[in-house]
Protein backbone atom coordinates (compact mmCIF):
# COMPACT_ATOMS: atom_id res chain seq x y z
CA ALA A 1 8.84 -30.29 9.90
CA ARG A 2 7.07 -27.48 8.10
CA THR A 3 8.00 -23.99 9.15
CA GLY A 4 6.58 -20.57 8.37
CA GLY A 5 2.89 -21.45 8.76
CA THR A 6 2.24 -18.63 11.19
CA ALA A 7 3.97 -16.06 8.96
CA ARG A 8 2.10 -17.32 5.90
CA ALA A 9 -1.25 -17.14 7.71
CA TYR A 10 -0.39 -13.63 8.94
CA GLY A 11 0.34 -12.52 5.36
CA ASN A 12 -2.80 -14.14 3.95
CA ARG A 13 -4.95 -12.39 6.56
CA ALA A 14 -3.27 -9.06 5.73
CA GLU A 15 -4.00 -9.53 2.01
CA LEU A 16 -7.67 -10.28 2.69
CA ASP A 17 -7.96 -7.32 5.07
CA ALA A 18 -6.36 -5.02 2.46
CA ALA A 19 -8.85 -6.18 -0.20
CA ARG A 20 -11.76 -5.54 2.16
CA SER A 21 -10.46 -2.15 3.30
CA TYR A 22 -9.21 -0.64 0.05
CA GLY A 23 -11.21 -2.46 -2.62
CA GLY A 24 -10.30 -5.15 -5.08
CA THR A 25 -10.16 -8.93 -4.91
CA LYS A 26 -7.57 -11.06 -3.14
CA VAL A 27 -5.79 -13.10 -5.83
CA GLY A 28 -2.40 -13.76 -4.21
CA HIS A 29 -2.91 -17.42 -3.34
CA PHE A 30 0.26 -18.78 -4.90
CA GLY A 31 2.98 -16.24 -4.12
CA GLY A 32 2.68 -14.31 -7.38
CA PRO A 33 3.52 -10.63 -7.82
CA VAL A 34 -0.11 -9.44 -7.37
CA ASP A 35 -1.92 -10.00 -4.07
CA VAL A 36 -4.98 -7.77 -4.58
CA ARG A 37 -6.39 -6.82 -7.98
CA GLY A 38 -8.77 -3.86 -8.30
CA LYS A 39 -10.20 -1.75 -11.09
CA ASP A 40 -7.21 0.60 -11.28
CA PHE A 41 -4.47 -1.01 -9.20
CA ASP A 42 -2.56 -4.27 -8.85
CA THR A 43 -1.31 -4.39 -5.26
CA GLN A 44 1.52 -6.30 -3.62
CA VAL A 45 0.92 -6.44 0.15
CA ARG A 46 3.93 -6.32 2.47
CA THR A 47 3.45 -6.60 6.21
CA LYS A 48 5.79 -5.41 8.93
CA ARG A 49 5.42 -6.02 12.65
CA ARG A 50 6.82 -2.65 13.60
CA LYS A 51 5.83 1.01 13.42
CA PRO A 52 6.34 2.97 10.20
CA PRO A 53 9.55 5.01 9.97
CA VAL A 54 9.49 8.16 12.11
CA GLU A 55 10.65 10.17 9.09
CA TRP A 56 7.49 9.19 7.19
CA THR A 57 5.03 9.80 10.02
CA ALA A 58 6.60 13.15 10.92
CA ALA A 59 6.50 14.41 7.32
CA LEU A 60 2.92 13.27 6.68
CA ASN A 61 1.63 14.48 10.07
CA ALA A 62 3.11 17.93 9.35
CA MET A 63 0.96 18.14 6.22
CA ALA A 64 -2.24 16.78 7.83
CA GLY A 65 -5.33 18.94 7.72
CA GLY A 66 -4.37 20.74 4.53
CA THR A 67 -6.50 21.19 1.44
CA ARG A 68 -4.55 18.64 -0.64
CA CYS A 69 -3.71 14.96 -0.29
CA PRO A 70 -0.42 14.62 1.62
CA ARG A 71 2.30 12.51 0.03
CA MET A 72 6.00 12.06 0.49
CA LEU A 73 8.50 11.58 -2.31
CA LEU A 74 11.46 9.28 -1.68
CA ARG A 75 14.24 9.75 -4.21
CA TYR A 76 16.91 7.10 -4.49
CA VAL A 77 19.91 8.46 -6.37
CA PHE A 78 22.41 6.04 -7.84
CA PRO A 79 24.71 5.98 -10.90
CA ALA A 80 21.93 5.00 -13.33
CA GLY A 81 19.88 8.05 -12.32
CA PRO A 82 17.18 8.77 -9.77
CA GLU A 83 14.27 6.46 -8.98
CA ASP A 84 11.33 8.11 -7.22
CA TRP A 85 8.70 6.55 -4.93
CA PHE A 86 5.60 8.20 -3.47
CA ILE A 87 4.43 7.40 0.06
CA PHE A 88 0.78 8.00 1.00
CA ARG A 89 -0.94 7.22 4.27
CA ALA A 90 -3.68 4.77 3.24
CA SER A 91 -6.40 6.65 5.14
CA ASP A 92 -5.52 9.87 3.28
CA PHE A 93 -5.56 8.03 -0.04
CA LEU A 94 -9.02 6.59 0.72
CA ASP A 95 -10.35 10.02 1.71
CA TRP A 96 -9.21 11.54 -1.58
CA PHE A 97 -9.62 8.73 -4.10
CA GLY A 98 -11.93 6.15 -2.51
CA ARG A 99 -11.86 2.38 -2.78
CA ASP A 100 -10.53 0.64 -5.91
CA GLU A 101 -13.77 -0.88 -7.15
CA PRO A 102 -15.57 -1.04 -10.50
CA ASP A 103 -17.99 1.80 -11.25
CA GLU A 104 -21.56 1.01 -10.26
CA ARG A 105 -23.92 0.93 -13.22
């Protein structure tokens, strides 16, 4: 019996919704590294059926309403040196930078 059809359909719908919401074209039909390709970004979509970490929401909510785009820096420190990751709330990113689409001519 085949398993995982519901999870696969859930992921495919999330990829299509991300392309519609944030710009770009859904290209992740075959499990490759890129799910949505836009003008400036290649995007891998990951879905979770839970709320975002409280640490993230608390930090970003504390910066809401400011004059700059809120972001959080996660620094993972290990023997090879630090690796940094930025976290943005997607709605804040859209407000500041807009959708990832080709320039209209």
